[in-house]
Short mmCIF file of C-alpha atoms and ligand atoms in Angstrom, two decimals:
data_model
loop_
_atom_site.label_atom_id
_atom_site.label_comp_id
_atom_site.label_asym_id
_atom_site.label_seq_id
_atom_site.Cartn_x
_atom_site.Cartn_y
_atom_site.Cartn_z
CA VAL F 44 197.91 -70.51 222.14
CA SER F 45 198.57 -71.33 218.66
CA VAL F 46 199.99 -73.74 216.70
CA PHE F 47 202.29 -71.43 214.77
CA LYS F 48 205.92 -70.27 216.23
CA ASN F 49 205.96 -68.61 213.31
CA ARG F 50 203.91 -67.72 210.63
CA SER F 51 205.74 -65.32 208.21
CA VAL F 52 208.07 -68.69 207.12
CA LEU F 53 204.79 -69.10 204.95
CA ASP F 54 204.55 -66.03 203.34
CA ARG F 55 205.21 -65.00 199.75
CA SER F 56 208.18 -62.90 200.58
CA TYR F 57 210.07 -65.18 202.76
CA ILE F 58 212.82 -66.76 201.50
CA PRO F 59 214.32 -70.33 202.81
CA ASP F 60 218.06 -70.77 203.34
CA ASN F 61 218.13 -73.51 200.83
CA LEU F 62 215.99 -74.76 197.95
CA PRO F 63 214.79 -78.40 198.23
CA HIS F 64 215.00 -80.02 194.06
CA ARG F 65 216.13 -76.66 192.97
CA GLU F 66 219.94 -77.81 193.37
CA ASN F 67 220.45 -78.48 189.53
CA GLN F 68 218.58 -74.99 188.37
CA LEU F 69 221.15 -73.07 191.06
CA ALA F 70 224.16 -74.70 189.97
CA MET F 71 223.33 -73.84 186.32
CA LEU F 72 222.93 -70.46 187.00
CA ALA F 73 226.27 -70.40 189.26
CA GLU F 74 228.08 -71.89 186.43
CA LEU F 75 226.19 -69.29 183.96
CA PHE F 76 227.14 -66.35 186.03
CA LYS F 77 230.38 -67.42 187.17
CA PRO F 78 232.32 -65.05 185.11
CA ILE F 79 230.91 -62.07 186.76
CA ILE F 80 233.09 -63.20 189.87
CA THR F 81 236.29 -64.34 188.05
CA SER F 82 236.39 -61.78 185.00
CA PRO F 83 233.44 -59.14 186.04
CA GLY F 84 232.93 -56.21 182.82
CA THR F 85 234.20 -58.30 180.46
CA VAL F 86 230.74 -59.95 179.40
CA SER F 87 227.02 -59.63 179.49
CA ILE F 88 225.35 -62.60 181.03
CA THR F 89 221.68 -63.42 180.65
CA ALA F 90 219.57 -66.11 181.54
CA LEU F 91 215.95 -67.25 181.06
CA LEU F 92 214.11 -69.16 183.60
CA ILE F 93 210.73 -70.96 182.27
CA GLY F 94 207.91 -72.67 184.42
CA ASP F 95 204.73 -72.86 185.37
CA VAL F 96 203.34 -70.65 188.09
CA GLY F 97 204.40 -72.15 191.64
CA VAL F 98 207.50 -73.97 190.89
CA GLY F 99 210.20 -72.01 192.69
CA LYS F 100 211.42 -69.74 189.41
CA THR F 101 211.24 -66.46 191.66
CA VAL F 102 212.37 -67.96 194.54
CA THR F 103 215.15 -69.71 193.02
CA SER F 104 216.42 -66.08 190.98
CA TYR F 105 216.11 -64.69 194.99
CA VAL F 106 218.10 -67.38 196.80
CA PHE F 107 221.11 -67.42 193.86
CA GLY F 108 221.69 -63.07 193.92
CA ARG F 109 221.55 -63.41 197.63
CA GLU F 110 224.69 -66.27 197.18
CA LEU F 111 226.21 -64.33 194.44
CA THR F 112 226.31 -61.30 196.09
CA LYS F 113 227.52 -62.51 199.61
CA ILE F 114 230.01 -64.78 197.28
CA ALA F 115 231.42 -61.51 195.34
CA GLU F 116 231.34 -59.22 198.32
CA ARG F 117 234.24 -62.18 200.16
CA LYS F 118 235.62 -61.27 196.39
CA GLY F 119 236.38 -57.51 197.03
CA ILE F 120 233.50 -57.21 193.93
CA LYS F 121 230.20 -54.49 194.40
CA LEU F 122 227.72 -56.67 192.72
CA LYS F 123 223.97 -55.84 193.54
CA TYR F 124 221.01 -58.13 193.04
CA VAL F 125 217.98 -56.23 191.64
CA HIS F 126 214.72 -58.24 191.55
CA VAL F 127 212.04 -56.37 189.34
CA ASN F 128 208.27 -57.54 189.31
CA CYS F 129 207.02 -56.14 186.04
CA HIS F 130 203.30 -57.03 187.02
CA SER F 131 204.40 -53.59 189.19
CA ALA F 132 207.06 -51.57 187.20
CA ARG F 133 204.63 -51.94 184.13
CA THR F 134 206.97 -49.71 181.58
CA LEU F 135 210.14 -49.56 180.65
CA TYR F 136 210.34 -46.34 182.72
CA GLY F 137 209.38 -48.21 185.37
CA VAL F 138 211.79 -50.74 185.30
CA VAL F 139 214.49 -48.38 184.49
CA GLN F 140 212.93 -46.76 188.14
CA SER F 141 213.34 -50.04 190.33
CA ILE F 142 216.43 -50.44 188.83
CA ALA F 143 217.58 -46.69 190.24
CA ALA F 144 216.24 -47.20 193.32
CA SER F 145 217.58 -50.06 194.18
CA PHE F 146 220.68 -48.17 193.81
CA SER F 147 219.57 -45.24 196.30
CA LEU F 148 219.94 -42.97 193.25
CA THR F 149 217.93 -39.61 194.60
CA ILE F 150 218.19 -37.78 191.17
CA PRO F 151 215.20 -36.32 190.44
CA PHE F 152 214.08 -38.93 187.63
CA ARG F 153 211.02 -36.34 186.60
CA GLY F 154 211.27 -35.38 182.73
CA LEU F 155 214.22 -38.17 182.04
CA SER F 156 213.28 -40.50 179.58
CA PRO F 157 214.43 -44.14 180.48
CA ARG F 158 217.27 -43.66 178.49
CA GLU F 159 218.79 -41.10 180.50
CA MET F 160 218.04 -42.53 183.55
CA MET F 161 219.38 -45.58 182.22
CA LEU F 162 222.43 -43.60 181.64
CA ILE F 163 222.64 -41.33 184.69
CA ILE F 164 222.47 -45.47 186.58
CA LEU F 165 225.94 -46.88 184.10
CA ASN F 166 227.65 -43.57 185.38
CA HIS F 167 227.24 -44.31 188.86
CA MET F 168 228.28 -47.68 188.89
CA LYS F 169 231.17 -46.92 186.59
CA LYS F 170 232.23 -44.15 189.01
CA ASN F 171 231.33 -46.88 192.69
CA ASP F 172 233.10 -49.67 190.14
CA MET F 173 229.19 -51.73 190.83
CA TYR F 174 227.68 -54.37 188.62
CA ALA F 175 224.32 -55.48 188.53
CA LEU F 176 222.40 -58.65 188.02
CA ILE F 177 218.58 -57.70 187.55
CA ALA F 178 215.54 -60.18 187.55
CA LEU F 179 212.92 -59.21 185.82
CA ASP F 180 210.05 -61.46 186.98
CA GLU F 181 206.79 -61.83 184.67
CA PHE F 182 209.04 -60.63 181.90
CA GLY F 183 206.47 -62.36 179.22
CA TYR F 184 203.95 -59.52 180.60
CA PHE F 185 206.63 -56.63 180.15
CA VAL F 186 207.06 -57.84 176.75
CA ARG F 187 203.49 -57.55 175.70
CA VAL F 188 203.21 -54.47 177.21
CA ALA F 189 206.29 -52.94 176.57
CA GLY F 190 207.26 -54.40 173.06
CA ASN F 191 210.26 -54.48 171.12
CA ASP F 192 212.24 -51.55 171.08
CA ALA F 193 211.78 -51.25 175.11
CA ILE F 194 213.64 -55.11 175.64
CA TYR F 195 216.02 -54.42 172.98
CA PHE F 196 216.73 -50.80 174.93
CA LEU F 197 217.36 -53.08 178.15
CA VAL F 198 219.17 -55.92 177.38
CA ARG F 199 221.43 -55.10 174.24
CA LEU F 200 222.26 -51.52 175.00
CA TYR F 201 226.35 -53.06 175.21
CA ASP F 202 226.11 -53.25 171.38
CA GLU F 203 225.17 -49.37 171.14
CA TYR F 204 228.76 -49.18 173.34
CA PRO F 205 230.82 -51.70 172.49
CA GLU F 206 234.19 -50.69 174.09
CA ALA F 207 232.18 -50.02 177.39
CA GLU F 208 232.63 -52.11 180.43
CA LYS F 209 230.05 -55.38 180.87
CA ARG F 210 228.14 -54.04 183.93
CA LEU F 211 224.26 -55.43 183.48
CA HIS F 212 223.49 -59.24 184.21
CA TYR F 213 219.98 -60.67 183.45
CA ILE F 214 218.01 -63.53 184.59
CA PHE F 215 214.12 -63.30 182.94
CA ILE F 216 211.42 -64.78 184.75
CA THR F 217 208.65 -66.08 182.23
CA ARG F 218 205.93 -69.08 181.75
CA ASN F 219 206.36 -69.83 178.86
CA LEU F 220 208.09 -69.04 175.66
CA ASP F 221 204.95 -67.97 173.74
CA VAL F 222 204.99 -63.71 173.52
CA LEU F 223 208.98 -63.84 172.80
CA GLY F 224 207.81 -64.46 169.16
CA ILE F 225 207.14 -60.58 168.76
CA LEU F 226 210.77 -59.71 169.49
CA ASP F 227 213.22 -59.05 166.58
CA PRO F 228 214.90 -62.19 165.66
CA ALA F 229 218.53 -61.24 167.49
CA THR F 230 216.78 -59.94 170.72
CA GLU F 231 214.95 -63.39 170.98
CA SER F 232 218.06 -65.46 170.35
CA TYR F 233 219.79 -63.36 172.95
CA ILE F 234 217.29 -63.59 175.78
CA THR F 235 217.12 -66.93 175.06
CA LYS F 236 220.45 -68.13 174.66
CA HIS F 237 220.43 -69.83 178.05
CA ILE F 238 217.40 -71.36 179.08
CA ILE F 239 216.75 -73.01 182.51
CA LYS F 240 213.76 -75.06 182.84
CA PHE F 241 211.70 -75.74 186.45
CA GLU F 242 209.31 -78.61 185.94
CA PRO F 243 206.49 -78.94 188.38
CA TYR F 244 206.90 -80.41 191.86
CA LYS F 245 206.20 -84.18 192.24
CA ALA F 246 204.93 -85.14 195.13
CA SER F 247 208.09 -86.45 196.81
CA GLU F 248 209.73 -82.84 196.36
CA LEU F 249 206.70 -81.18 197.90
CA PHE F 250 206.68 -83.13 200.96
CA ASP F 251 210.51 -81.66 201.24
CA ILE F 252 209.37 -78.12 200.53
CA LEU F 253 206.17 -78.72 203.52
CA LYS F 254 208.69 -80.44 205.91
CA GLN F 255 211.03 -77.44 205.65
CA ARG F 256 208.25 -74.70 205.75
CA ARG F 257 206.26 -76.78 209.10
CA ASP F 258 209.47 -77.10 210.61
CA LEU F 259 210.07 -73.73 211.14
CA ALA F 260 206.51 -71.98 211.08
CA PHE F 261 204.72 -75.06 213.45
CA TYR F 262 205.12 -75.46 217.11
CA GLU F 263 206.83 -79.39 217.21
CA ASN F 264 204.01 -81.90 217.32
CA THR F 265 201.63 -79.57 216.16
CA VAL F 266 201.89 -81.26 212.02
CA ASP F 267 202.33 -84.57 211.15
CA ASP F 268 204.03 -85.70 208.52
CA GLY F 269 200.08 -87.43 207.30
CA ILE F 270 199.15 -83.91 207.18
CA LEU F 271 202.43 -82.96 204.68
CA LYS F 272 202.15 -86.29 202.55
CA PHE F 273 197.99 -85.58 202.46
CA ILE F 274 198.67 -82.20 200.88
CA ALA F 275 201.95 -83.31 199.04
CA ASP F 276 199.81 -85.45 196.81
CA VAL F 277 196.80 -83.32 196.44
CA GLU F 278 199.27 -80.58 194.60
CA GLY F 279 202.26 -83.92 193.17
CA TYR F 280 202.54 -83.47 189.44
CA ASP F 281 202.86 -87.10 189.15
CA ARG F 282 199.19 -87.50 191.37
CA GLY F 283 197.16 -85.38 188.91
CA GLY F 284 197.97 -81.95 190.53
CA LYS F 285 199.64 -79.02 189.41
CA GLY F 286 202.68 -79.30 191.00
CA ASN F 287 202.56 -75.73 191.97
CA ALA F 288 204.65 -74.87 195.65
CA ARG F 289 202.78 -71.95 196.75
CA ALA F 290 199.38 -74.02 196.53
CA ALA F 291 200.97 -76.30 198.27
CA ILE F 292 202.06 -73.97 201.15
CA GLU F 293 198.56 -71.91 201.30
CA ILE F 294 196.81 -75.14 201.91
CA LEU F 295 199.42 -75.45 204.57
CA LEU F 296 199.43 -72.34 206.37
CA ARG F 297 195.39 -72.37 206.13
CA ALA F 298 194.98 -75.63 207.55
CA GLY F 299 197.01 -73.83 210.66
CA ILE F 300 194.68 -70.85 210.37
CA ALA F 301 191.94 -73.54 210.53
CA ALA F 302 193.53 -75.62 213.85
CA ASP F 303 193.92 -72.15 215.61
CA TYR F 304 190.44 -70.69 214.64
CA GLU F 305 188.81 -74.12 216.59
CA GLY F 306 191.31 -73.46 219.12
CA SER F 307 192.84 -77.40 218.24
CA GLN F 308 196.39 -78.20 219.74
CA LYS F 309 197.12 -79.89 216.45
CA VAL F 310 196.32 -79.84 213.02
CA PHE F 311 194.30 -82.39 211.71
CA LEU F 312 193.22 -84.01 208.10
CA GLU F 313 189.82 -81.62 208.45
CA HIS F 314 191.65 -78.38 208.15
CA VAL F 315 193.22 -79.53 205.12
CA ARG F 316 190.07 -80.56 203.70
CA LYS F 317 188.87 -77.43 204.63
CA ALA F 318 191.99 -75.67 202.81
CA ILE F 319 191.60 -77.00 200.14
CA GLY F 320 188.25 -76.14 199.51
CA GLU F 321 188.71 -72.72 200.47
CA ILE F 322 191.49 -72.10 197.64
CA ASN F 323 189.59 -74.67 195.67
CA GLU F 324 191.16 -74.11 191.97
CA GLU F 325 194.97 -73.62 191.98
CA LEU F 326 194.12 -70.71 189.59
CA LEU F 327 192.41 -68.31 192.41
CA VAL F 328 195.78 -68.55 193.91
CA GLU F 329 197.90 -67.69 190.79
CA ILE F 330 195.11 -65.01 189.97
CA SER F 331 195.28 -63.66 193.72
CA ASP F 332 198.60 -63.80 193.36
CA ASN F 333 198.40 -60.30 190.59
CA LEU F 334 195.95 -58.63 192.57
CA GLN F 335 198.56 -57.19 195.13
CA PHE F 336 200.21 -54.75 191.95
CA LEU F 337 196.60 -53.10 190.93
CA GLN F 338 195.71 -49.35 191.54
CA LEU F 339 192.51 -48.70 193.25
CA HIS F 340 190.60 -48.43 190.01
CA GLU F 341 191.69 -51.52 188.31
CA LEU F 342 190.28 -53.90 191.54
CA ILE F 343 186.97 -51.46 191.30
CA VAL F 344 186.73 -52.44 187.60
CA LEU F 345 187.62 -55.92 188.80
CA LYS F 346 184.76 -56.17 191.84
CA ALA F 347 182.14 -54.47 189.34
CA ILE F 348 183.30 -57.38 186.86
CA VAL F 349 182.84 -60.02 189.62
CA ARG F 350 179.27 -58.30 190.60
CA ARG F 351 177.88 -58.58 187.40
CA LEU F 352 179.00 -62.31 186.73
CA LYS F 353 177.48 -62.99 190.14
CA LYS F 354 173.92 -61.38 189.21
CA SER F 355 174.03 -63.11 185.77
CA SER F 356 173.34 -66.61 184.39
CA GLU F 357 175.64 -65.88 181.29
CA ALA F 358 179.51 -66.94 181.64
CA TYR F 359 180.28 -63.61 180.06
CA VAL F 360 179.67 -59.81 180.92
CA LYS F 361 179.33 -56.93 178.95
CA MET F 362 181.59 -54.08 178.61
CA GLY F 363 178.32 -51.30 178.99
CA ASP F 364 177.09 -53.13 182.05
CA VAL F 365 180.74 -53.27 183.60
CA GLU F 366 180.97 -49.68 183.46
CA GLU F 367 177.57 -49.10 184.69
CA GLU F 368 178.60 -50.95 187.60
CA TYR F 369 181.97 -49.64 187.98
CA ARG F 370 180.33 -45.91 187.93
CA TYR F 371 178.09 -47.13 190.43
CA LEU F 372 180.57 -48.82 192.81
CA CYS F 373 182.70 -45.41 192.83
CA GLN F 374 179.50 -43.29 193.83
CA LEU F 375 179.88 -45.95 196.88
CA TYR F 376 183.09 -45.50 197.85
CA ASN F 377 182.51 -41.48 196.93
CA ILE F 378 185.07 -41.60 194.52
CA LYS F 379 185.30 -40.24 190.96
CA PRO F 380 184.77 -42.06 188.18
CA ARG F 381 187.47 -42.72 185.92
CA LYS F 382 186.51 -41.68 181.70
CA HIS F 383 185.20 -44.63 179.40
CA THR F 384 188.31 -44.79 177.72
CA GLN F 385 190.21 -45.37 180.65
CA VAL F 386 188.06 -47.57 182.26
CA TYR F 387 188.62 -49.59 178.54
CA GLU F 388 192.81 -49.52 179.51
CA TYR F 389 192.02 -51.27 182.92
CA VAL F 390 189.92 -54.09 181.28
CA ARG F 391 193.21 -54.31 178.31
CA THR F 392 195.77 -54.07 182.04
CA LEU F 393 193.29 -57.05 183.60
CA LYS F 394 193.47 -58.88 180.48
CA ASN F 395 196.96 -59.11 180.24
CA MET F 396 197.68 -59.91 183.43
CA GLY F 397 195.86 -63.11 182.96
CA ILE F 398 193.35 -61.88 185.73
CA ILE F 399 190.27 -61.90 183.06
CA ASN F 400 189.49 -63.52 179.92
CA SER F 401 187.53 -61.23 177.30
CA ARG F 402 186.77 -61.52 173.70
CA THR F 403 184.99 -59.36 170.99
CA SER F 404 181.23 -60.15 170.42
CA SER F 405 180.08 -61.32 167.14
CA LYS F 406 178.48 -58.47 164.92
CA GLY F 407 174.94 -57.98 166.71
CA LEU F 408 172.22 -55.28 165.99
CA ARG F 409 173.98 -52.96 167.89
CA GLY F 410 177.81 -53.48 166.87
CA ARG F 411 180.54 -55.12 168.54
CA THR F 412 181.18 -54.83 172.07
CA THR F 413 183.50 -56.67 174.64
CA LEU F 414 182.68 -59.77 176.97
CA ILE F 415 184.33 -60.65 179.35
CA SER F 416 184.16 -63.49 182.23
CA LEU F 417 186.24 -64.73 185.17
CA PRO F 418 187.50 -68.44 185.29
CA ILE F 419 187.13 -69.24 188.95
CA PRO F 420 184.71 -68.95 191.97
CA LEU F 421 183.25 -65.50 192.52
CA GLU F 422 182.76 -65.57 196.33
CA PRO F 423 186.28 -66.23 197.81
CA PHE F 424 188.05 -64.15 194.93
CA GLU F 425 185.66 -61.14 195.82
CA LYS F 426 186.46 -61.14 199.07
CA ARG F 427 190.04 -61.04 198.66
CA ILE F 428 189.28 -57.63 196.05
CA ASP F 429 187.43 -56.09 199.01
CA GLU F 430 190.16 -56.80 201.12
CA LEU F 431 192.62 -54.75 199.04
CA ILE F 432 190.08 -52.38 197.79
CA ASP F 433 189.30 -51.45 201.81
CA LYS F 434 192.94 -51.44 202.42
CA ARG F 435 193.34 -48.75 199.91
CA VAL F 436 189.71 -46.15 200.90
CA LEU F 437 190.39 -46.54 204.40
P1 ADP X 710 207.22 -68.85 190.71
O1 ADP X 710 208.40 -67.82 190.50
O2 ADP X 710 207.97 -70.38 189.82
O3 ADP X 710 205.85 -68.72 190.37
P2 ADP X 710 208.42 -69.12 193.17
O4 ADP X 710 209.55 -68.84 193.33
O5 ADP X 710 207.13 -67.69 193.59
O6 ADP X 710 206.87 -69.52 191.82
O7 ADP X 710 207.40 -70.51 194.58
C1 ADP X 710 206.31 -70.01 195.06
C2 ADP X 710 206.14 -70.57 196.38
O8 ADP X 710 206.78 -71.61 196.75
C3 ADP X 710 207.34 -69.49 197.16
O9 ADP X 710 207.27 -69.31 198.56
C4 ADP X 710 208.62 -70.38 197.16
O10 ADP X 710 209.46 -70.10 198.10
C5 ADP X 710 208.19 -71.49 197.81
N1 ADP X 710 208.97 -72.64 196.73
C6 ADP X 710 208.98 -73.09 195.48
N2 ADP X 710 209.97 -73.76 195.19
C7 ADP X 710 210.60 -74.40 196.64
C8 ADP X 710 211.67 -75.30 196.88
N3 ADP X 710 212.52 -75.72 195.98
N4 ADP X 710 212.06 -75.22 198.17
C9 ADP X 710 211.68 -73.92 199.02
N5 ADP X 710 210.09 -73.44 199.16
C10 ADP X 710 209.98 -73.46 197.77
#
């Protein structure tokens, strides 16, 4: 038998009914977006959610979207909540396509520009009297790769059509404000007009979050409060942790799995210790989170980096060596390797997503080269990469 009665409650995709300790942020969002309900079409509203990884930005946006959609429905307003992960959508084209998909628009979009697609979406919304609240998650990444014009196009479209009804509203989600500096000042101030901050969780807050999950995921009396307190103290911001709820939930999940593995009827501290050892750095959790969005060849390049780093006594590996390993791995998997420029592009993507660190070497005998490093334990990381590669090649 298992200690779990419903393990899926601990999945990343699970959205709880309510969010302990995010009542303030939810109330601020409700206040800000009220005009969607009270005077639809008059004004386009934006909010910017800021905070470190695992502090509940994404889940708060989802819960708010769900609630607002319900309220709108009761008032006879057709509102759609669209959550776009920019790590997955990547380009302006991808983002617009995600929005179109959420309206189940089946027009053949091939060959259309994002602008043309957007006009089709807006027309569709107008014809059906619909509104959309669009959450752009990992917005910082999108700003970096898509650039100012794309952002301008998405969020300030209305400036070109002042008489048009305002049907699009945005929630931008990002870790910090750094990258927004590359936007033109007008667009930047538009995006930063309403900032909602998410502080890292304190131990007592994590305890409440863990308790909610425990009650839903585990059979009664299999996980004592003392177990939750132990995890909360490890992760709690006021105890020197990162205040990351995702890491805390992941430890709880892995501790349960460890208990099951041993056939134990209860989760003990020793299982938690084992789980903490497994995820070790919060960084591993954070970085692994991004792996799911990588394409096969990007995963293989990443594996090549890990393998070369494992063999090396240096902190960095050279681009050329990584490419060599990449070609070797492609041979193993029996797939055709991509060209140099493309491999270089993959490395850039990995860097932009914050998965690898890279820098240019100082000028040596053979000119400059790109040096790549990874800030996390290699062994468990490679295992995760392998799992994802297997899923894609088998
Ligand atoms: P972020 O977007 O800030 O990186 P997430 O919203 O993805 O963080 O939250 C990380 C994990 O922790 C998710 O599984 C989420 O459901 C959970 N979580 C975060 N905050 C809360 C909360 N206040 N109550 C319940 N679960 C939470």
